[in-house]
mmCIF file of C-alpha atoms and ligand atoms in Angstrom:
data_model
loop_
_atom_site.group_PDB
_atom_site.id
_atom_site.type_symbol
_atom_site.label_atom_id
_atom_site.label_comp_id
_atom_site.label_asym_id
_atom_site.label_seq_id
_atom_site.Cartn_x
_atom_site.Cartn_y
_atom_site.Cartn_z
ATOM 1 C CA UNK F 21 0.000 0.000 0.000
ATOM 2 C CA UNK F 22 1.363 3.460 -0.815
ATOM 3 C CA UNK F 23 2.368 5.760 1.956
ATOM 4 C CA UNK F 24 3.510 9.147 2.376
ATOM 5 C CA UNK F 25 5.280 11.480 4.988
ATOM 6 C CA UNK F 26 2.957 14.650 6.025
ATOM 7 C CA UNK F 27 4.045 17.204 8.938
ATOM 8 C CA UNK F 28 2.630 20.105 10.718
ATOM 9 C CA UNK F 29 5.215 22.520 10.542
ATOM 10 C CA UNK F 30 5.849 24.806 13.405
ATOM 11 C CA UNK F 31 2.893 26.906 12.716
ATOM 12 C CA UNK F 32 0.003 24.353 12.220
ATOM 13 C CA UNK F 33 1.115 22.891 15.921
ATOM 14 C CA UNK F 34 1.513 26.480 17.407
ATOM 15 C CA UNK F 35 -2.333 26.994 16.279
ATOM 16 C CA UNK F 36 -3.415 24.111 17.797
ATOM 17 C CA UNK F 37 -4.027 22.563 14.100
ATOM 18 C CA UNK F 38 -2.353 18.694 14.435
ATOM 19 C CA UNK F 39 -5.519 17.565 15.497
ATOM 20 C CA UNK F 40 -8.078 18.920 12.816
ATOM 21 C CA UNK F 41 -5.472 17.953 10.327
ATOM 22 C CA UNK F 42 -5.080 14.540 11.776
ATOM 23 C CA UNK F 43 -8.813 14.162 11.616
ATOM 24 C CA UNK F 44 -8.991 14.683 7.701
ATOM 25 C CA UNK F 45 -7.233 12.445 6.763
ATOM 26 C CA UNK F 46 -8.251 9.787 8.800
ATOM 27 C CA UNK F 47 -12.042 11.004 7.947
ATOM 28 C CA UNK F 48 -10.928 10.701 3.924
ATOM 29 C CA UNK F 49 -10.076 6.969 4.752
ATOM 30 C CA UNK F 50 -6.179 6.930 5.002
ATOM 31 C CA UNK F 51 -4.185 5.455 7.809
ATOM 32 C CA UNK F 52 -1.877 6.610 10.017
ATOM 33 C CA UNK F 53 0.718 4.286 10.576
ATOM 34 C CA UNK F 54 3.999 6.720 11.950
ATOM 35 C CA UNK F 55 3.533 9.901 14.258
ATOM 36 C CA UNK F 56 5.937 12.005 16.349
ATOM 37 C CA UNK F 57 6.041 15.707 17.786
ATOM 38 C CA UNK F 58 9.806 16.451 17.629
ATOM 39 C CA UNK F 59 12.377 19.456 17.085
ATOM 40 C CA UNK F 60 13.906 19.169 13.632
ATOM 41 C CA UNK F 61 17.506 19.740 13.737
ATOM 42 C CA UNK F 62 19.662 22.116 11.366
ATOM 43 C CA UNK F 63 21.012 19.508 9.791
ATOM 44 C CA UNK F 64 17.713 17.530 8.884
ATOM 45 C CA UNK F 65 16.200 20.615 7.657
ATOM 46 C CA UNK F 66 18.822 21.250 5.522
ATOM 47 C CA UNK F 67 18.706 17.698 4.178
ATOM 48 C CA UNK F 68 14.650 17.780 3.669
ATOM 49 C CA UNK F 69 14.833 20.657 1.966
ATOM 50 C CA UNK F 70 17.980 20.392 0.007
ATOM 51 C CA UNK F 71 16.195 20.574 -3.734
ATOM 52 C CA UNK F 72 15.750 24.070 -2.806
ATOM 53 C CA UNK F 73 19.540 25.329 -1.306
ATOM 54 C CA UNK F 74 20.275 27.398 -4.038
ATOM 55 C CA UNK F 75 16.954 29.339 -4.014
ATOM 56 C CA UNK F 76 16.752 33.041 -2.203
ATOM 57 C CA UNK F 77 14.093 31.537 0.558
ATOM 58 C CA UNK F 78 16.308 29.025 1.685
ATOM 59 C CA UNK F 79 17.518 29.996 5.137
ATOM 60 C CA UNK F 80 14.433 31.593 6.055
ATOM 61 C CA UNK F 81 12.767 27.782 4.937
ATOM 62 C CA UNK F 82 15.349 26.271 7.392
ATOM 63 C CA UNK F 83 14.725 28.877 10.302
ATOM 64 C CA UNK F 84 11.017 28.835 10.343
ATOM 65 C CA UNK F 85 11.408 24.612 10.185
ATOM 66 C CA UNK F 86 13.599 24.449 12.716
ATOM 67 C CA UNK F 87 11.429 27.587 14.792
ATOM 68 C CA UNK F 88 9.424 25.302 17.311
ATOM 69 C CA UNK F 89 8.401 21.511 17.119
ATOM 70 C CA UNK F 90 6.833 19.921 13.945
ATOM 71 C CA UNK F 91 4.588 16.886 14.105
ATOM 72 C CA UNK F 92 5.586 14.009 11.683
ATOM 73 C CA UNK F 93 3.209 11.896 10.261
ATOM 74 C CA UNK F 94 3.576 8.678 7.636
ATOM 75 C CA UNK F 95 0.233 7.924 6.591
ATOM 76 C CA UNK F 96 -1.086 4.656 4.040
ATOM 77 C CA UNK F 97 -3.351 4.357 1.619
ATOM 78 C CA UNK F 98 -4.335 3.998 -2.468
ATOM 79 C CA UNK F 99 -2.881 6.912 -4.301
ATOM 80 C CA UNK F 100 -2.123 8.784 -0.703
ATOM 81 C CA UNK F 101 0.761 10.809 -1.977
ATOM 82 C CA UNK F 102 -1.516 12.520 -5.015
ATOM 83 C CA UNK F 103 -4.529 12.727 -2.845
ATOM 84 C CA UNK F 104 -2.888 14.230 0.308
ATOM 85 C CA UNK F 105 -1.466 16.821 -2.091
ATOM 86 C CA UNK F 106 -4.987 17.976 -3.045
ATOM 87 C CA UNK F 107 -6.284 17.990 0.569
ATOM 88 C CA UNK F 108 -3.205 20.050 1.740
ATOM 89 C CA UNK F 109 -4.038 22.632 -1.759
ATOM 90 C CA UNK F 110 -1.875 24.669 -3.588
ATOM 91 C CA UNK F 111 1.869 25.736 -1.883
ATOM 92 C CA UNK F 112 1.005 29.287 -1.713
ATOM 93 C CA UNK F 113 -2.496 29.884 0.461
ATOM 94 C CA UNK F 114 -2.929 32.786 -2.373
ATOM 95 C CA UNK F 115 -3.761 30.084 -4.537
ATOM 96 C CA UNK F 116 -5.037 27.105 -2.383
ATOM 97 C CA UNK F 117 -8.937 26.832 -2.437
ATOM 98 C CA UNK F 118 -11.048 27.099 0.264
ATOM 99 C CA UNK F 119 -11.699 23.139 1.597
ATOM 100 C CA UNK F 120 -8.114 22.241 1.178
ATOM 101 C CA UNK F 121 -6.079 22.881 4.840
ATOM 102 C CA UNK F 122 -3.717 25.576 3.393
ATOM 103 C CA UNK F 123 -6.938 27.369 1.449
ATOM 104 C CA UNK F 124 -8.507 27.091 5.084
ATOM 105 C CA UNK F 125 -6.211 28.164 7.764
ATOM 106 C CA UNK F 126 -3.052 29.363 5.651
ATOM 107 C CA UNK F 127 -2.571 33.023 4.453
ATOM 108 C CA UNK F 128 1.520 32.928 3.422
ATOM 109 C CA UNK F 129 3.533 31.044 1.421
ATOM 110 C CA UNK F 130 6.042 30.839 4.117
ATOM 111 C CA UNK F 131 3.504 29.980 6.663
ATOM 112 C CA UNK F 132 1.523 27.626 5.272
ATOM 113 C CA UNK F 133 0.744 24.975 7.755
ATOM 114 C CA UNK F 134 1.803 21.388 6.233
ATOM 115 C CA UNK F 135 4.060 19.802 4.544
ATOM 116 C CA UNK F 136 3.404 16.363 2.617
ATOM 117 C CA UNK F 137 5.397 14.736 -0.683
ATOM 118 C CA UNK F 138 5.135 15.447 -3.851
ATOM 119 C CA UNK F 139 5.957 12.596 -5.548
ATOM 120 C CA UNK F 140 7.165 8.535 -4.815
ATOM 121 C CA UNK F 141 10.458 9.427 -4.732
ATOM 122 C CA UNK F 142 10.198 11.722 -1.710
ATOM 123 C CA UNK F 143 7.919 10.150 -0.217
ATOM 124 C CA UNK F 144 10.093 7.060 0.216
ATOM 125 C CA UNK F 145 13.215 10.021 0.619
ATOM 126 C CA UNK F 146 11.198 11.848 3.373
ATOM 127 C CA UNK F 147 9.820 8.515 5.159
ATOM 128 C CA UNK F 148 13.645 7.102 5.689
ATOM 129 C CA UNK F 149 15.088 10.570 6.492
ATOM 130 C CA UNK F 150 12.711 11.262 9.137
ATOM 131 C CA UNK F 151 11.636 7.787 10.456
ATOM 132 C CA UNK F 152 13.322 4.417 11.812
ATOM 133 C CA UNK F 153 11.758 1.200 10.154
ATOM 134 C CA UNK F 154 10.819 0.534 14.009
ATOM 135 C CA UNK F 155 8.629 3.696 14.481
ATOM 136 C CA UNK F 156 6.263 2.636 11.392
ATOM 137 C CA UNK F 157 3.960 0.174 12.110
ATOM 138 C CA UNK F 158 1.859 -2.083 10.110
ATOM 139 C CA UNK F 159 -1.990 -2.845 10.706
ATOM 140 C CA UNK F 160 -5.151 -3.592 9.259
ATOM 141 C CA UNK F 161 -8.287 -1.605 10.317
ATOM 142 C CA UNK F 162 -11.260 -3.468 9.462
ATOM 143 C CA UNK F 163 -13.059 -0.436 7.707
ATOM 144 C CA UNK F 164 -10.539 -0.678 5.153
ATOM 145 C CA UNK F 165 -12.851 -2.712 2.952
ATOM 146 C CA UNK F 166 -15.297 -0.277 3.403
ATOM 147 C CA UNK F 167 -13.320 2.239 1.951
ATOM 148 C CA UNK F 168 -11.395 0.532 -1.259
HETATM 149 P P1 IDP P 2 5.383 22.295 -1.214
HETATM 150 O O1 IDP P 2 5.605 22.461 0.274
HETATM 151 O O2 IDP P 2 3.962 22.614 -1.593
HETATM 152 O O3 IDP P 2 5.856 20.973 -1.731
HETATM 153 P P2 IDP P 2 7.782 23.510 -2.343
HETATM 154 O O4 IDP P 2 7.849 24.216 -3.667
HETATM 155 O O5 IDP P 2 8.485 22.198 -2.212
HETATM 156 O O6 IDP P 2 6.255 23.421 -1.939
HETATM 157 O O7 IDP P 2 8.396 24.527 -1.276
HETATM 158 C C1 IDP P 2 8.699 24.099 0.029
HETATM 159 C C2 IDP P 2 8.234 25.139 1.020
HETATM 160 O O8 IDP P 2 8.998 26.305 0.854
HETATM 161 C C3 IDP P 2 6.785 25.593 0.834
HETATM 162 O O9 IDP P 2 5.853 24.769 1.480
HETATM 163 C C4 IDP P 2 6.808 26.995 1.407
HETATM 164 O O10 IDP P 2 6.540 26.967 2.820
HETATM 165 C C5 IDP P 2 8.232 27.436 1.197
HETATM 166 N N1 IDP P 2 8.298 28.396 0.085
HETATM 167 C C6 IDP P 2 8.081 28.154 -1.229
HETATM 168 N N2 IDP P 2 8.228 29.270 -1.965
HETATM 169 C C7 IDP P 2 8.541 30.243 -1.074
HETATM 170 C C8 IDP P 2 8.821 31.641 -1.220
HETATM 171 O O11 IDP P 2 8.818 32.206 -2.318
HETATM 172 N N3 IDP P 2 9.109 32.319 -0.060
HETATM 173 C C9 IDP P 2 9.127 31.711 1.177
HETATM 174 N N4 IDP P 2 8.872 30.400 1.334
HETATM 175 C C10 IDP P 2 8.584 29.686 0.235
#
Protein backbone atom coordinates (compact mmCIF):
# COMPACT_ATOMS: atom_id res chain seq x y z
CA UNK A 1 0.00 0.00 0.00
CA UNK A 2 1.36 3.46 -0.81
CA UNK A 3 2.37 5.76 1.96
CA UNK A 4 3.51 9.15 2.38
CA UNK A 5 5.28 11.48 4.99
CA UNK A 6 2.96 14.65 6.03
CA UNK A 7 4.04 17.20 8.94
CA UNK A 8 2.63 20.11 10.72
CA UNK A 9 5.21 22.52 10.54
CA UNK A 10 5.85 24.81 13.40
CA UNK A 11 2.89 26.91 12.72
CA UNK A 12 0.00 24.35 12.22
CA UNK A 13 1.12 22.89 15.92
CA UNK A 14 1.51 26.48 17.41
CA UNK A 15 -2.33 26.99 16.28
CA UNK A 16 -3.41 24.11 17.80
CA UNK A 17 -4.03 22.56 14.10
CA UNK A 18 -2.35 18.69 14.43
CA UNK A 19 -5.52 17.56 15.50
CA UNK A 20 -8.08 18.92 12.82
CA UNK A 21 -5.47 17.95 10.33
CA UNK A 22 -5.08 14.54 11.78
CA UNK A 23 -8.81 14.16 11.62
CA UNK A 24 -8.99 14.68 7.70
CA UNK A 25 -7.23 12.44 6.76
CA UNK A 26 -8.25 9.79 8.80
CA UNK A 27 -12.04 11.00 7.95
CA UNK A 28 -10.93 10.70 3.92
CA UNK A 29 -10.08 6.97 4.75
CA UNK A 30 -6.18 6.93 5.00
CA UNK A 31 -4.18 5.45 7.81
CA UNK A 32 -1.88 6.61 10.02
CA UNK A 33 0.72 4.29 10.58
CA UNK A 34 4.00 6.72 11.95
CA UNK A 35 3.53 9.90 14.26
CA UNK A 36 5.94 12.01 16.35
CA UNK A 37 6.04 15.71 17.79
CA UNK A 38 9.81 16.45 17.63
CA UNK A 39 12.38 19.46 17.09
CA UNK A 40 13.91 19.17 13.63
CA UNK A 41 17.51 19.74 13.74
CA UNK A 42 19.66 22.12 11.37
CA UNK A 43 21.01 19.51 9.79
CA UNK A 44 17.71 17.53 8.88
CA UNK A 45 16.20 20.62 7.66
CA UNK A 46 18.82 21.25 5.52
CA UNK A 47 18.71 17.70 4.18
CA UNK A 48 14.65 17.78 3.67
CA UNK A 49 14.83 20.66 1.97
CA UNK A 50 17.98 20.39 0.01
CA UNK A 51 16.20 20.57 -3.73
CA UNK A 52 15.75 24.07 -2.81
CA UNK A 53 19.54 25.33 -1.31
CA UNK A 54 20.27 27.40 -4.04
CA UNK A 55 16.95 29.34 -4.01
CA UNK A 56 16.75 33.04 -2.20
CA UNK A 57 14.09 31.54 0.56
CA UNK A 58 16.31 29.02 1.69
CA UNK A 59 17.52 30.00 5.14
CA UNK A 60 14.43 31.59 6.06
CA UNK A 61 12.77 27.78 4.94
CA UNK A 62 15.35 26.27 7.39
CA UNK A 63 14.72 28.88 10.30
CA UNK A 64 11.02 28.83 10.34
CA UNK A 65 11.41 24.61 10.18
CA UNK A 66 13.60 24.45 12.72
CA UNK A 67 11.43 27.59 14.79
CA UNK A 68 9.42 25.30 17.31
CA UNK A 69 8.40 21.51 17.12
CA UNK A 70 6.83 19.92 13.95
CA UNK A 71 4.59 16.89 14.11
CA UNK A 72 5.59 14.01 11.68
CA UNK A 73 3.21 11.90 10.26
CA UNK A 74 3.58 8.68 7.64
CA UNK A 75 0.23 7.92 6.59
CA UNK A 76 -1.09 4.66 4.04
CA UNK A 77 -3.35 4.36 1.62
CA UNK A 78 -4.33 4.00 -2.47
CA UNK A 79 -2.88 6.91 -4.30
CA UNK A 80 -2.12 8.78 -0.70
CA UNK A 81 0.76 10.81 -1.98
CA UNK A 82 -1.52 12.52 -5.01
CA UNK A 83 -4.53 12.73 -2.85
CA UNK A 84 -2.89 14.23 0.31
CA UNK A 85 -1.47 16.82 -2.09
CA UNK A 86 -4.99 17.98 -3.05
CA UNK A 87 -6.28 17.99 0.57
CA UNK A 88 -3.21 20.05 1.74
CA UNK A 89 -4.04 22.63 -1.76
CA UNK A 90 -1.87 24.67 -3.59
CA UNK A 91 1.87 25.74 -1.88
CA UNK A 92 1.00 29.29 -1.71
CA UNK A 93 -2.50 29.88 0.46
CA UNK A 94 -2.93 32.79 -2.37
CA UNK A 95 -3.76 30.08 -4.54
CA UNK A 96 -5.04 27.10 -2.38
CA UNK A 97 -8.94 26.83 -2.44
CA UNK A 98 -11.05 27.10 0.26
CA UNK A 99 -11.70 23.14 1.60
CA UNK A 100 -8.11 22.24 1.18
CA UNK A 101 -6.08 22.88 4.84
CA UNK A 102 -3.72 25.58 3.39
CA UNK A 103 -6.94 27.37 1.45
CA UNK A 104 -8.51 27.09 5.08
CA UNK A 105 -6.21 28.16 7.76
CA UNK A 106 -3.05 29.36 5.65
CA UNK A 107 -2.57 33.02 4.45
CA UNK A 108 1.52 32.93 3.42
CA UNK A 109 3.53 31.04 1.42
CA UNK A 110 6.04 30.84 4.12
CA UNK A 111 3.50 29.98 6.66
CA UNK A 112 1.52 27.63 5.27
CA UNK A 113 0.74 24.97 7.75
CA UNK A 114 1.80 21.39 6.23
CA UNK A 115 4.06 19.80 4.54
CA UNK A 116 3.40 16.36 2.62
CA UNK A 117 5.40 14.74 -0.68
CA UNK A 118 5.13 15.45 -3.85
CA UNK A 119 5.96 12.60 -5.55
CA UNK A 120 7.16 8.54 -4.81
CA UNK A 121 10.46 9.43 -4.73
CA UNK A 122 10.20 11.72 -1.71
CA UNK A 123 7.92 10.15 -0.22
CA UNK A 124 10.09 7.06 0.22
CA UNK A 125 13.22 10.02 0.62
CA UNK A 126 11.20 11.85 3.37
CA UNK A 127 9.82 8.51 5.16
CA UNK A 128 13.65 7.10 5.69
CA UNK A 129 15.09 10.57 6.49
CA UNK A 130 12.71 11.26 9.14
CA UNK A 131 11.64 7.79 10.46
CA UNK A 132 13.32 4.42 11.81
CA UNK A 133 11.76 1.20 10.15
CA UNK A 134 10.82 0.53 14.01
CA UNK A 135 8.63 3.70 14.48
CA UNK A 136 6.26 2.64 11.39
CA UNK A 137 3.96 0.17 12.11
CA UNK A 138 1.86 -2.08 10.11
CA UNK A 139 -1.99 -2.85 10.71
CA UNK A 140 -5.15 -3.59 9.26
CA UNK A 141 -8.29 -1.60 10.32
CA UNK A 142 -11.26 -3.47 9.46
CA UNK A 143 -13.06 -0.44 7.71
CA UNK A 144 -10.54 -0.68 5.15
CA UNK A 145 -12.85 -2.71 2.95
CA UNK A 146 -15.30 -0.28 3.40
CA UNK A 147 -13.32 2.24 1.95
CA UNK A 148 -11.39 0.53 -1.26
P1 LIG B 1 5.38 22.30 -1.21
O1 LIG B 1 5.60 22.46 0.27
O2 LIG B 1 3.96 22.61 -1.59
O3 LIG B 1 5.86 20.97 -1.73
P2 LIG B 1 7.78 23.51 -2.34
O4 LIG B 1 7.85 24.22 -3.67
O5 LIG B 1 8.48 22.20 -2.21
O6 LIG B 1 6.25 23.42 -1.94
O7 LIG B 1 8.40 24.53 -1.28
C1 LIG B 1 8.70 24.10 0.03
C2 LIG B 1 8.23 25.14 1.02
O8 LIG B 1 9.00 26.31 0.85
C3 LIG B 1 6.78 25.59 0.83
O9 LIG B 1 5.85 24.77 1.48
C4 LIG B 1 6.81 26.99 1.41
O10 LIG B 1 6.54 26.97 2.82
C5 LIG B 1 8.23 27.44 1.20
N1 LIG B 1 8.30 28.40 0.08
C6 LIG B 1 8.08 28.15 -1.23
N2 LIG B 1 8.23 29.27 -1.96
C7 LIG B 1 8.54 30.24 -1.07
C8 LIG B 1 8.82 31.64 -1.22
O11 LIG B 1 8.82 32.21 -2.32
N3 LIG B 1 9.11 32.32 -0.06
C9 LIG B 1 9.13 31.71 1.18
N4 LIG B 1 8.87 30.40 1.33
C10 LIG B 1 8.58 29.69 0.24
Amino acid sequence: MEKTFLMVKPDGVQRNLIGEIVSRFESKGFTLVGGKLMQISQELAEQHYGEHKERPFFGELVEFITSGPVFAMVWEGENVISTARLMMGATNPKESAPGTIRGDFAVTVGKNIIHGSDSPESAVREINLFFKEEELVSYDKSMVSWIN
